[in-house]
Structure formats: structure tokens, C-alpha cells
Coordinates of C-alpha atoms in Angstrom, one line a residue:
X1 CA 60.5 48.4 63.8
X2 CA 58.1 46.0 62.3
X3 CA 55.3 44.1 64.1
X4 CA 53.3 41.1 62.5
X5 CA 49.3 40.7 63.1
X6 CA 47.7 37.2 62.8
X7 CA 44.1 38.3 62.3
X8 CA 41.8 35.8 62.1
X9 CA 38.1 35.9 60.8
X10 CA 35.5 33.4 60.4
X11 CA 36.0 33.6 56.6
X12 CA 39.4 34.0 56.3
X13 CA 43.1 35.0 58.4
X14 CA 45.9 37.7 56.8
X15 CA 49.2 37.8 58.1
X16 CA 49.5 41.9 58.3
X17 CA 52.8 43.2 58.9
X18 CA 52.9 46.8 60.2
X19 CA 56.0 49.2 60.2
X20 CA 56.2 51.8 62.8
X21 CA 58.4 54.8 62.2
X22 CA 59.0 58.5 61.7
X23 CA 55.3 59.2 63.6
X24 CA 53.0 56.8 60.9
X25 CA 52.0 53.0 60.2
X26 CA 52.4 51.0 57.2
X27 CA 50.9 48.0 56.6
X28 CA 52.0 45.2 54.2
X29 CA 49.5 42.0 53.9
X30 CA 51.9 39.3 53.1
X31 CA 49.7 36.2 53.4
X32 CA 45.7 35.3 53.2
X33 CA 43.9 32.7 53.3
X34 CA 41.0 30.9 54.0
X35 CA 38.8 29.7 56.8
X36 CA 36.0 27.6 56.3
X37 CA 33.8 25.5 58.5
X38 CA 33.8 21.5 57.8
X39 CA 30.5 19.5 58.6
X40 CA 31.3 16.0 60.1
X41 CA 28.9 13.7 61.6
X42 CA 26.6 16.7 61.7
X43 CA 28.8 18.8 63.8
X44 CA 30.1 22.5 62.4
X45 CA 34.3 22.5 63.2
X46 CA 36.7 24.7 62.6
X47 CA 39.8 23.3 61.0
X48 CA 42.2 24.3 63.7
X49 CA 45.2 22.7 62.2
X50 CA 45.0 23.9 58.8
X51 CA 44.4 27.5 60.3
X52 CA 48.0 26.9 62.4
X53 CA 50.0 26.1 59.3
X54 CA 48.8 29.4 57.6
X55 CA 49.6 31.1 60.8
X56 CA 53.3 29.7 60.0
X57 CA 53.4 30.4 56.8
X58 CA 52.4 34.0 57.5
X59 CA 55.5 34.5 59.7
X60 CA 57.4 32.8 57.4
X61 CA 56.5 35.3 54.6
X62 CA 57.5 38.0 56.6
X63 CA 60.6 37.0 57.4
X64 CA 61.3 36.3 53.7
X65 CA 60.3 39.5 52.6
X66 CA 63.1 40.8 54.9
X67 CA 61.3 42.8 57.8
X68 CA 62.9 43.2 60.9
X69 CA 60.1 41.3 62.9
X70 CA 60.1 42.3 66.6
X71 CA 56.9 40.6 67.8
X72 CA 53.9 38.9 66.4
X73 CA 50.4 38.9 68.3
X74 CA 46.9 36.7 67.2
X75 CA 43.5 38.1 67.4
X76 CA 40.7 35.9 66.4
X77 CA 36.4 36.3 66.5
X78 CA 35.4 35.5 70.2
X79 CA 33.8 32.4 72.3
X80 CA 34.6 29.1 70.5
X81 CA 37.4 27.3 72.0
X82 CA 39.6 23.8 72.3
X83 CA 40.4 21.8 75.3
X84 CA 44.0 20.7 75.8
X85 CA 44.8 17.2 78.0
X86 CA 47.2 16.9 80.8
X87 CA 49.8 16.0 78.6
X88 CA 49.0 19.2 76.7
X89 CA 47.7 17.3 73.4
X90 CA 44.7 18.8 71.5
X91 CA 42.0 16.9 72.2
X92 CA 39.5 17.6 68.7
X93 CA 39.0 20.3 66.5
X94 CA 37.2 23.1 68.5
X95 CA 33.4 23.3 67.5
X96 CA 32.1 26.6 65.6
X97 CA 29.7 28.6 67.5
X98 CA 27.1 28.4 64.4
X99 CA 26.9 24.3 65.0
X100 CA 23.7 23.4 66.7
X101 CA 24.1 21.9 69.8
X102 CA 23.5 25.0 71.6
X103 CA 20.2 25.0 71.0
X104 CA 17.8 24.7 74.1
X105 CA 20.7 25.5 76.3
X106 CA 19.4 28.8 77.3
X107 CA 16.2 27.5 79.0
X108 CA 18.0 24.1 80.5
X109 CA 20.6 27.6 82.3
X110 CA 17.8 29.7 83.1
X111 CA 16.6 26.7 85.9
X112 CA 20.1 26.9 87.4
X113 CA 20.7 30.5 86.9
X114 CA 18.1 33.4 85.6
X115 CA 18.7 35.2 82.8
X116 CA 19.1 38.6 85.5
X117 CA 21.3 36.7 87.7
X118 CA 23.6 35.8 84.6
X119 CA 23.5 39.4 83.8
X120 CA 24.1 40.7 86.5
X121 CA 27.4 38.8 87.4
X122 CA 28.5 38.8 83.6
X123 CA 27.2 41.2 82.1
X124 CA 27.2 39.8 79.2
X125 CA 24.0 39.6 76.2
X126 CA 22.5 36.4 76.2
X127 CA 23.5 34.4 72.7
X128 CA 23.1 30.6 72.0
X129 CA 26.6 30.9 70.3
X130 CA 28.4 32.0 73.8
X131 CA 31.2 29.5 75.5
X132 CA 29.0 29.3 78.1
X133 CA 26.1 27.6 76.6
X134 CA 28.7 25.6 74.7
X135 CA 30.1 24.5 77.7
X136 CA 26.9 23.2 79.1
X137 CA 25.9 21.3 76.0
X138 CA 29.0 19.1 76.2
X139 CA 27.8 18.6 79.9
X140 CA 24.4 17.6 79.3
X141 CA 25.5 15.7 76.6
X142 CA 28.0 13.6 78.7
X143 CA 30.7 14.4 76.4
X144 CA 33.8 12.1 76.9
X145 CA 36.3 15.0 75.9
X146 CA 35.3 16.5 79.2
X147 CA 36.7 13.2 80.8
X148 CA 40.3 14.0 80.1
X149 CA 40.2 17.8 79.9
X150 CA 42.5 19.7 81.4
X151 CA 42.7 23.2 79.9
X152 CA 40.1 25.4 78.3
X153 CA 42.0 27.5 75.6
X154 CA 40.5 30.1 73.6
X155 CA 41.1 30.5 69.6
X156 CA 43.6 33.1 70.2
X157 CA 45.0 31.5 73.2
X158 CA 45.2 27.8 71.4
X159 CA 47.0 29.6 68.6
X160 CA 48.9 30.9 71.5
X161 CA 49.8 27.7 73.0
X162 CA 51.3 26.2 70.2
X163 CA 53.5 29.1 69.1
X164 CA 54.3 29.2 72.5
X165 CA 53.5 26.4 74.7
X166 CA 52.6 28.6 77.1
X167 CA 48.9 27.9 78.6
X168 CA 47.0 31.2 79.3
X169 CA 43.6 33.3 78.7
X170 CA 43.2 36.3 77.5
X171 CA 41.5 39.1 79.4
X172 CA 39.1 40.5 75.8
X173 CA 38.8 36.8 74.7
X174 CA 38.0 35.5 77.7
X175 CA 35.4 38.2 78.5
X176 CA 33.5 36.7 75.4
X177 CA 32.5 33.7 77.2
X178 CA 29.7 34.4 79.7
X179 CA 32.3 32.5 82.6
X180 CA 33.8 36.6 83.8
X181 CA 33.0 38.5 86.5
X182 CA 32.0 41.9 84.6
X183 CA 33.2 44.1 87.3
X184 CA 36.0 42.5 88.8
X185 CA 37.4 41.1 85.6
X186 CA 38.1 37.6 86.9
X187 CA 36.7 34.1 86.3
X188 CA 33.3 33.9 88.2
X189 CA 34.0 31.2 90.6
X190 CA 30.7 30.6 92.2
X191 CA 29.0 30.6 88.5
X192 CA 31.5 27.9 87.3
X193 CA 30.7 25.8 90.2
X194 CA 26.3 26.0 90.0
X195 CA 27.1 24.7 86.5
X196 CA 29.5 21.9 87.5
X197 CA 32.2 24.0 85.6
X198 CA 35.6 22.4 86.8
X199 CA 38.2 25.6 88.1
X200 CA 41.0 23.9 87.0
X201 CA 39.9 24.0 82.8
X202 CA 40.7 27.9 82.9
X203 CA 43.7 29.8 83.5
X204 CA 44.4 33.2 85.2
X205 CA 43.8 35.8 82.8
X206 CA 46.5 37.7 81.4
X207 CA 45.9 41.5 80.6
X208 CA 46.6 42.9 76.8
X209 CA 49.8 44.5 76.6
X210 CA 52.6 42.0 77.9
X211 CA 54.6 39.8 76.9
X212 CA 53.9 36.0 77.1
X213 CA 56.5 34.4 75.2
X214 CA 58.7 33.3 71.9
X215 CA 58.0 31.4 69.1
X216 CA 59.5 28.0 70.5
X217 CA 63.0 26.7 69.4
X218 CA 61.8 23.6 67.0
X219 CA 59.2 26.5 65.3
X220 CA 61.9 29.1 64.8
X221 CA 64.3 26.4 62.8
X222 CA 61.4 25.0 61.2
X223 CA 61.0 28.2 59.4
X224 CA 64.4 29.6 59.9
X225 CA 63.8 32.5 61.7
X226 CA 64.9 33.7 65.5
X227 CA 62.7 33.0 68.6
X228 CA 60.5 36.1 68.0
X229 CA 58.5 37.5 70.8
X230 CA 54.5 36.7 70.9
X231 CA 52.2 39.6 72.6
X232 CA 49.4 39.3 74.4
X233 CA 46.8 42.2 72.4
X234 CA 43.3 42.7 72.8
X235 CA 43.2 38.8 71.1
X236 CA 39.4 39.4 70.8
X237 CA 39.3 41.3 67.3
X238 CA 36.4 43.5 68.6
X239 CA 39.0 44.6 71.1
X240 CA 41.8 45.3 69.0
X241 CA 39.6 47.1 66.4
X242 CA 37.9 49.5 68.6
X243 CA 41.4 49.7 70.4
X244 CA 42.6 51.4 67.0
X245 CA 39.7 54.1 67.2
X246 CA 40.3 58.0 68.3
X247 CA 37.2 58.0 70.2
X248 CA 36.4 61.2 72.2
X249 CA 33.0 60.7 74.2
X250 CA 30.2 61.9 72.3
X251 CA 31.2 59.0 69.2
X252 CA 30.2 55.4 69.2
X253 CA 31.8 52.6 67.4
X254 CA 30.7 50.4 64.7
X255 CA 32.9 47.2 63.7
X256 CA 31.2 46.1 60.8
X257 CA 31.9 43.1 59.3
X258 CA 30.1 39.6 59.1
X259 CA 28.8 40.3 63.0
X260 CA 28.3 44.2 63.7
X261 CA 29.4 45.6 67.2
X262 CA 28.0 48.9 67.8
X263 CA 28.5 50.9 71.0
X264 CA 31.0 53.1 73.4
X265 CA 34.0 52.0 75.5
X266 CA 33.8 52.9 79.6
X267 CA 35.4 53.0 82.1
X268 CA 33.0 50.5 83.8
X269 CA 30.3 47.9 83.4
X270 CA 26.6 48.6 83.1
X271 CA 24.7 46.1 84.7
X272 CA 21.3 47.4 84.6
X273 CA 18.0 45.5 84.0
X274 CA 17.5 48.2 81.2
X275 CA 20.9 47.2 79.7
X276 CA 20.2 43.4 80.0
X277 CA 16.3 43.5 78.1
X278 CA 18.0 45.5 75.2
X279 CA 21.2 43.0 75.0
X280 CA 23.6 45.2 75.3
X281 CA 27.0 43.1 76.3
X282 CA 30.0 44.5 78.7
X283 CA 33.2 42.7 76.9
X284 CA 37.2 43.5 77.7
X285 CA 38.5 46.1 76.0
X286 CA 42.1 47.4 75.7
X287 CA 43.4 50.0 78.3
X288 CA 41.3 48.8 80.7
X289 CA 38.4 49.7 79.0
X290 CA 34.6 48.2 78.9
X291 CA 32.8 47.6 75.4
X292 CA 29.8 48.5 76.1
X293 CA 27.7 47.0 72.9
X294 CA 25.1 45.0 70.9
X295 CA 26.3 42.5 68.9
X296 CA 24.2 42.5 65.8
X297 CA 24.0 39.8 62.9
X298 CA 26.0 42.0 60.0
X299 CA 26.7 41.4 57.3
X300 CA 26.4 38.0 57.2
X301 CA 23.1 37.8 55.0
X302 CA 24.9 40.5 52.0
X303 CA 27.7 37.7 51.9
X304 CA 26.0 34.3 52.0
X305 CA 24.1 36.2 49.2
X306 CA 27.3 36.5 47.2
X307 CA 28.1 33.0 47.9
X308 CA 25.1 31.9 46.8
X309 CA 24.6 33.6 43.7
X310 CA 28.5 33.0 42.6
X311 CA 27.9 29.0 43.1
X312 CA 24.9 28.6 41.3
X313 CA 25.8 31.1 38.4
X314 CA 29.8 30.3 38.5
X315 CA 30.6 33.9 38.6
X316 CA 32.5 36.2 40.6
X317 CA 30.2 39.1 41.4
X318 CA 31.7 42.6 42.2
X319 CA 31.1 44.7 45.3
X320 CA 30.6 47.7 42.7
X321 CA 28.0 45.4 40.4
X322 CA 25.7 44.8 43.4
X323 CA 25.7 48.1 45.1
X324 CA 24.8 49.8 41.4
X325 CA 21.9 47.0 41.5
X326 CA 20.6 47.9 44.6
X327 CA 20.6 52.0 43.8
X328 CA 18.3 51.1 41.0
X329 CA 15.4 49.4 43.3
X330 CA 12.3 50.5 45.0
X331 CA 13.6 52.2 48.7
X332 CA 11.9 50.4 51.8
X333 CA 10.1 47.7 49.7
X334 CA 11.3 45.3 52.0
X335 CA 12.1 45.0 55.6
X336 CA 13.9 41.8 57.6
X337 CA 15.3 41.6 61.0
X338 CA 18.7 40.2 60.7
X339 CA 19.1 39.0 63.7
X340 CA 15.6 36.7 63.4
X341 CA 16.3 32.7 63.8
X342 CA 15.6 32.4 60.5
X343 CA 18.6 34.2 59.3
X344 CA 21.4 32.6 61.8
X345 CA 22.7 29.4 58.9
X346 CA 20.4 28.7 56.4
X347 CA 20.7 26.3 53.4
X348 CA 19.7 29.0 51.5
X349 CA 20.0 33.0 52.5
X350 CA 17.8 33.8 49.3
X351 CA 15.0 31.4 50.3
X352 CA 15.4 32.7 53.7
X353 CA 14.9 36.8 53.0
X354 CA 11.7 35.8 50.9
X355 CA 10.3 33.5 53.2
X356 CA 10.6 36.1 56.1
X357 CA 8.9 38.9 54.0
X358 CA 6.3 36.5 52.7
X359 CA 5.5 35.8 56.7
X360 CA 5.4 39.5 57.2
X361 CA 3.4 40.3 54.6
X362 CA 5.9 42.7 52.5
X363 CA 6.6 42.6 49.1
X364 CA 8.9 39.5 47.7
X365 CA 12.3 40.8 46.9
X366 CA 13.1 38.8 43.9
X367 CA 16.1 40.5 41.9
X368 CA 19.5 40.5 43.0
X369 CA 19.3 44.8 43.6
X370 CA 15.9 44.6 45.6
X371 CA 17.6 41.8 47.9
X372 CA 20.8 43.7 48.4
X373 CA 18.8 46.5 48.9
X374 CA 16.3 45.1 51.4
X375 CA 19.8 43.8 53.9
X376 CA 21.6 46.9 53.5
X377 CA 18.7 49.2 54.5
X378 CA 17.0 46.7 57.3
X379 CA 20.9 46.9 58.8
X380 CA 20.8 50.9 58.6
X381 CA 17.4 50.8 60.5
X382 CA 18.8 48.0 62.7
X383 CA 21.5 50.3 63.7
X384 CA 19.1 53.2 64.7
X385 CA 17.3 51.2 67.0
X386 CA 19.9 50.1 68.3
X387 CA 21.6 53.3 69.1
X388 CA 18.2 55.3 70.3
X389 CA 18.9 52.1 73.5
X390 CA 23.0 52.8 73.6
X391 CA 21.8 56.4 74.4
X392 CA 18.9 55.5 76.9
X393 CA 21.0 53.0 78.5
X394 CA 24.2 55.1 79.2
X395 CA 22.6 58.3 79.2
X396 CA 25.1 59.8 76.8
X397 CA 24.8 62.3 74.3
X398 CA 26.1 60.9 70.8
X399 CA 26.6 62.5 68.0
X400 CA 29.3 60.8 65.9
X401 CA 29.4 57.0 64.7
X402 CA 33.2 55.8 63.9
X403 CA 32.9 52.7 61.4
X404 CA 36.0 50.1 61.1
X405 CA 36.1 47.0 59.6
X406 CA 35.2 45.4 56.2
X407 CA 31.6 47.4 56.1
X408 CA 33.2 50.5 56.5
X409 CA 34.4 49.7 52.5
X410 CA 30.4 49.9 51.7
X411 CA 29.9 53.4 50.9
X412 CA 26.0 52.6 50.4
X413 CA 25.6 51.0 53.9
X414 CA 27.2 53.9 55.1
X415 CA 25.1 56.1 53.7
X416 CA 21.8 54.8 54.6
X417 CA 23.4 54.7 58.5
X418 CA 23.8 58.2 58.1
X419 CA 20.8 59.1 56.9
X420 CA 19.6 56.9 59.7
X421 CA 20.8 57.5 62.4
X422 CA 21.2 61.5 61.6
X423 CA 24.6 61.6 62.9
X424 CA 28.3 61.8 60.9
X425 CA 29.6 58.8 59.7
X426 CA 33.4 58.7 59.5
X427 CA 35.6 55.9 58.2
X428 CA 38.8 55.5 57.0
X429 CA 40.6 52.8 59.0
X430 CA 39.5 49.4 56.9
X431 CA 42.0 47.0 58.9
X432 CA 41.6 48.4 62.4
X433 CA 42.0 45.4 63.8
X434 CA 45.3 44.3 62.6
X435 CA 46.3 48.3 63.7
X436 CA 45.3 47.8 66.5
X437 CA 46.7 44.7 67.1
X438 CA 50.2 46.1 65.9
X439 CA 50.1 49.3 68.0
X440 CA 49.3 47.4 71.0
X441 CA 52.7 45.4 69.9
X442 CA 54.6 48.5 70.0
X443 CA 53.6 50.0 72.9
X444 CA 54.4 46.3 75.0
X445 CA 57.8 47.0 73.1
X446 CA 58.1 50.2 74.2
X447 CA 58.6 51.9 71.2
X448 CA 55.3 53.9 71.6
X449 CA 54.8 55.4 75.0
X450 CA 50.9 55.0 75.4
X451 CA 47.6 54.7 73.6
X452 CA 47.3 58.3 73.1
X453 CA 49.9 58.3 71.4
X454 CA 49.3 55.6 68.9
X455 CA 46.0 57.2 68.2
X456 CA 47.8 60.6 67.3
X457 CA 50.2 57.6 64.6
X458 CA 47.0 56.3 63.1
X459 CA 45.3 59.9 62.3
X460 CA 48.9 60.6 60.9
X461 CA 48.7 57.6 58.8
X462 CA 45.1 57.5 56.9
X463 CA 42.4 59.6 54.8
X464 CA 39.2 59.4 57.3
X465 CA 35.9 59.9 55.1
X466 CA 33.0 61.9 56.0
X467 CA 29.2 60.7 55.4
X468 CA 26.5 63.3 56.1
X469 CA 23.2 62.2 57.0
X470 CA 20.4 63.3 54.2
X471 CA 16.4 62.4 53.7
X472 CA 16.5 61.3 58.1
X473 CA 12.7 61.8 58.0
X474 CA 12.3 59.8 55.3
X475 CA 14.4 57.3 57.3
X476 CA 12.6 58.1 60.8
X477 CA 9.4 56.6 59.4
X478 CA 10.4 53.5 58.8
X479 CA 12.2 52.7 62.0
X480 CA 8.8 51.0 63.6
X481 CA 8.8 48.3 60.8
X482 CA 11.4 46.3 63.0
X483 CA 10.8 44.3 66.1

């Protein structure tokens, strides 16, 4: 049987059809495009509508290419969202969560609501970007949209709702939004009402795993194809990706891609003062699992290098090109926080990197090789700080790191987190998330029995790659140069 995944990114969506059968996975891309951000009137929005028609021509193409489609699922990046009305219209194009009218939302919260309170309920790290300060903007701001709201619907969910018209949140979506009850995996009712929060804007959340509709009947003639069933997954990507992970419990997870996730799934949230100061985050995971994890700015500074460099020379600059550049510069020259203000949407990443270094008194990285050089080894340091507080916090023994995502392509980066972090690096499973997203399909379906046993179909399916660590000490030393 064949499943389709609708994965959306922040720079782009595939349309990813997977075929289970005889004990393995195949995957087939058969649509991609992009997804970029428009500015209008100073505000950052996504261009929800242009998104939806690739999502139909993705189904389309999979039907044309003559798979027997059984189900289709989205998965999206977490927190930003779009409000529906009563009559169930769209009411504007949902906001990206790099526009700026977050900012200063954290301190106007913190009088309503401390930071450990917030914590504490959610469990969640505190980001500007999250639904929650968002949310709050638009209320401080007296936004009229909130006049004739009626439903809050999540990327995945909005998507959702128009395949569908079927209003509902998802459990690993919704947990992205700083608005769940960590440990009882429900909205947080008396939180939504010391914020003025209205009840009614969010729906009861549905759990990964079932089945919440069909493609409706206008949609299906549209593009000639039956009323195919639509999933509810793990509709957060982070979810789905680590969902598609054969974790045992001495190995973390890294989902590395523009924004890098690194931690260990549990069976329940930590909400510890200790877990809060080091921004760790408790998000839904599939088989009612907890993400335990930092998000970490990724790498999003190695591409808006790339984009930067192909504009202004009119190039198209290889993966291969760049990574032979930076083996040729001077190791630990330069050292940058990527998570630092500085970094989050500059007018230039270039300008950026420099000015940081010049502030910090480092050496300038001025070439192309010392630049990629200086990200990929401040995000190998990053991640070894980051992991010494994933072991403090959960008092686990690690000794493995699992890598998914685009990053895991990177063979230098994954290197240099080796070397580290001192630990084995594996990788092997590039589009986790669409696997997971599929296998979540299937089991729904009931044409895999469990979890387990779509983890035993995906080590049946692809070549996992071994990193050993090598020159740690050299590493170790430099680990104090970050904040």
C-alpha cells in the first residue's frame, strides 16, 4: 500500500510518497516546491494559499504516477497559526514566527505569569517566536482579527481544515504553543484565561494515529481522484522525525535542519527549575511520548550564507564546494553563538558573523571557508553544551547521538559533533520526517501492527553511517568560548 507525506518546511514542502511492502519502505518525491516568507506593510507572512495549491498538486502527482494512495497526512514546523471565522472563512494569511511583533512580549507575560510559573504548567522553553507570545501581541495590539475569531488552527491543522473541513488540533503541534498542560496533555484552561485567551478559539486535541477525515467531495473531482483518507501524524515535523528513530535509551536525537532539536523522548515531562534555566522544552511526541529537548538556531546561519553569496555573485554554490573551503581554514579561529539576537533575521548573515566576532574580540572571518567554518564548528560546540545539560537534567547516561534531517547530509558537521561530543554519530535516515509521517499512516491503517514494528521496516530499508569521535581534547578546550 502506498501512503503520501505533505512535509512542510520553512524553505520549502515535498509531496513524498512511501510504499510499504514485503518488510521495507520506499520513497518516491513526486512534487517540491517552495516556501518563502512575503514582507507586507512590515509584517513577515506565510503565503498560506499558494502553499495549499502545492499541497494539491502533490496529491495530484501521485495519483498520476499511478500509486495506489490509501491516506495522505501533513506535518509542518511548529507554533505559527491562522484563525478561521464562524462561517469557517480564513481570516489573513498566518504571520511567520520570525516577524517582529513578538518582541517585548516576554517581559509584558512575565507580570501576569513568571517565567517558573509558565514552566512549570507548560513546560515549555521560553522563545519570542512561540504561539503564545504571538497570541498576546495581537491582544496588546487590539487586533481586529481577534474581533471575529472563532477558531485557532495550527499550520498542519489549517492545511487540515481545508482538505477536510474538519476543525481540530493536533496533540505534537499543539504542544508547540506554550497554551498545554505538559503533564496532563490538555489545553491549560486557567493559563488561557490570566491572559484573556478566549476557550472557544481552540479545539480538543486529537492524538497522532487516527483518522480524521477524506479529502472532501469538490477536492477529489477537482483533481480526479477518490475521497482519500487524511491521518492525523505527529503533524509537528520534530514529532514525526524523531518518531522515525530506533532509539534505545542511552541515544539522543538530533533533527538537524534550519532549527536543531537535540534531546531524548520520555515517558514523562520534566519540569524542574534546572530544566527551565537551561531551556530545555517538553513537546508531544508520537506513542505517547515526551520530547524532551533544546531547540537550537541550526543551520540557519550556513544557509542564509548560501543565499547570500548565490545573489550577490549569481551562482549556485555546491554543498561539496563549501565544505572543501572550510577543510582548508584555520580550526577554532572563530567562535559565534547561534542562537545570539544578532543572528535570529539579519539583512545580512555575513555582516552579522563579523560583527559578532569583531564584539568578541576574535579574529574576522573574511573568506567564504573561514565563515563556513566558524558556523559549522560553533554548532558542534553548541551541541556539546548542550548535551553535558540533557545529561545533568535527566540524569541519563548517553552515549549515542542519532542525526535525521537535512544536516545529517553534512558529513563535516557531523564530524566535528563527534569529535565533540565524544560519542558515535550515526545517520542514515535523511527524510525521517516524511518516514515517519508514512509509518505513522500505516499503522492508523493497520497495515503495521505497532511502532516497533515500523522501526524494525526502516533498519530493513536504509545504510546507517557511522562517525567516530577523533581529536575530543582538542575539542574539550574550546567548549568555554560559548556563553
Amino acid at each position: 500500500m502506498d501512503y503520501l507525506a505533505l512535509d512542510l518546511g520553512a524553505a520549502s514542502g515535498r509531496a513524498i510518497v512511501g510504499s510499504v511492502y514485503h518488510g521495507k519502505i520506499r520513497l518516491d518525491e513526486v512534487h517540491r516546491f517552495t516556501n518563502k516568507q512575503i514582507k507586507v506593510n512590515n509584517t513577515l507572512y506565510w503565503d498560506i494559499l499558494h502553499l495549499f495549491d502545492h499541497i494539491k498538486q502533490g496529491i495530484s502527482a501521485a495519483f498520476k504516477k499511478g500509486y495506489n494512495i490509501q491516506g495522505l497526512a501533513v506535518d509542518t514546523w511548529g507554533v505559527d497559526f491562522g484563525f478561521i471565522d464562524a462561517r469557517g472563512n480564513l481570516i489573513s494569511n498566518p504571520v511567520s514566527y520570525r516577524d517582529n511583533r513578538t518582541r517585548g512580549m516576554q517581559d509584558l507575560v512575565s507580570e501576569i505569569l513568571s517565567g517558573q510559573e509558565l514552566y512549570s504548567r507548560t513546560g515549555i522553553q521560553q522563545i519570542d517566536i512561540n504561539t503564545l507570545y504571538q497570541l498576546y501581541s495581537l491582544k496588546k495590539g487590539n487586533d481586529p482579527c481577534l474581533q471575529i475569531a472563532h477558531k485557532l488552527l495550527f499550520t498542519p491543522d489549517l492545511i487540515n481544515y481545508f482538505l477536510t473541513g474538519i476543525v481540530s488540533n493536533e496533540y505534537t503541534i499543539a504542544s508547540t504553543s506554550q497554551l498545554l498542560d505538559a503533564g496532563k496533555r490538555k489545553w491549560d484552561i486557567t493559563l488561557l484565561e490570566k491572559l484573556g485567551f478566549p476557550l472557544q478559539w481552540l479545539s480538543s486535541v486529537t492524538q497522532p494515529g487516527t483518522i480524521l477525515g477524506h479529502v472532501k467531495k469538490e477536492i477529489a473531482e477537482k483533481l480526479n481522484i477518490h475521497p482519500v483518507k487524511v491521518f492525523a501524524v505527529g503533524s509537528h515535523d520534530t514529532a514525526s522525525a524523531i518518531g522515525a528513530i530506533p532509539l534505545d535509551e542511552n541515544t539522543a536525537f538530533l533533527s538537524s535542519g534550519t532549527w536543531s532539536l537535540l534531546g531524548i523522548p520520555l515517558d514523562e515531562p520534566i519540569l524542574t527549575e534546572e530544566a527551565n534555566q537551561n531551556n530545555f522544552s517538553n513537546e508531544g511526541g508520537i506513542d505517547n511520548k515526551i520530547l524532551f529537548m533544546r531547540n537550537i538556531t541550526g543551520l540557519w546561519l550556513f544557509q542564509q550564507l548560501i543565499i547570500e553569496w548565490e545573489e550577490s555573485e549569481d551562482t549556485k554554490l555546491s554543498y561539496e564546494y563549501l565544505l572543501e573551503e572550510c577543510d582548508k581554514a584555520v580550526s577554532f579561529r572563530s567562535i559565534v553563538d547561534s542562537d545570539h539576537a544578532s543572528f535570529h533575521n539579519p539583512a545580512s548573515m555575513k555582516k552579522a558573523i563579523r560583527e559578532y566576532c569583531r564584539q568578541t574580540r576574535q579574529p574576522i572571518p573574511e573568506t567564504k571557508g573561514e565563515l563556513v567554518r566558524c558556523v559549522l564548528e560553533s554548532l558542534a560546540l553548541k551541541y556539546c553544551k548542550v548535551m553535558q545539560q540533557l545529561k545533568d537534567c535527566t540524569q541519563k547516561e548517553i552515549n549515542k547521538l542519532f542525526i535525521v534531517g537535512g544536516g545529517s547530509l553534512n558529513k563535516t558537521l557531523n564530524q566535528f559533533i563527534a569529535n565533540a561530543l565524544n560519542m558515535e554519530v550515526i545517520t542514515g535516515i535523511t527524510e525521517a520526517t516524511a518516514i515517519g509521517n508514512i509509518i505513522q499512516q500505516a499503522i492508523a491503517n493497520e497495515e503495521i501492527n505497532n511502532l516497533s514494528e515500523g522501526h524494525r521496516i526502516i533498519e530493513n530499508s536504509f545504510n546507517f553511517v557511522s562517525y567516530q569521535p577523533q581529536d575530543h581534547p582538542l575539542w574539550l578546550k574550546e567548549t568555554d568560548r560559548l556563553p
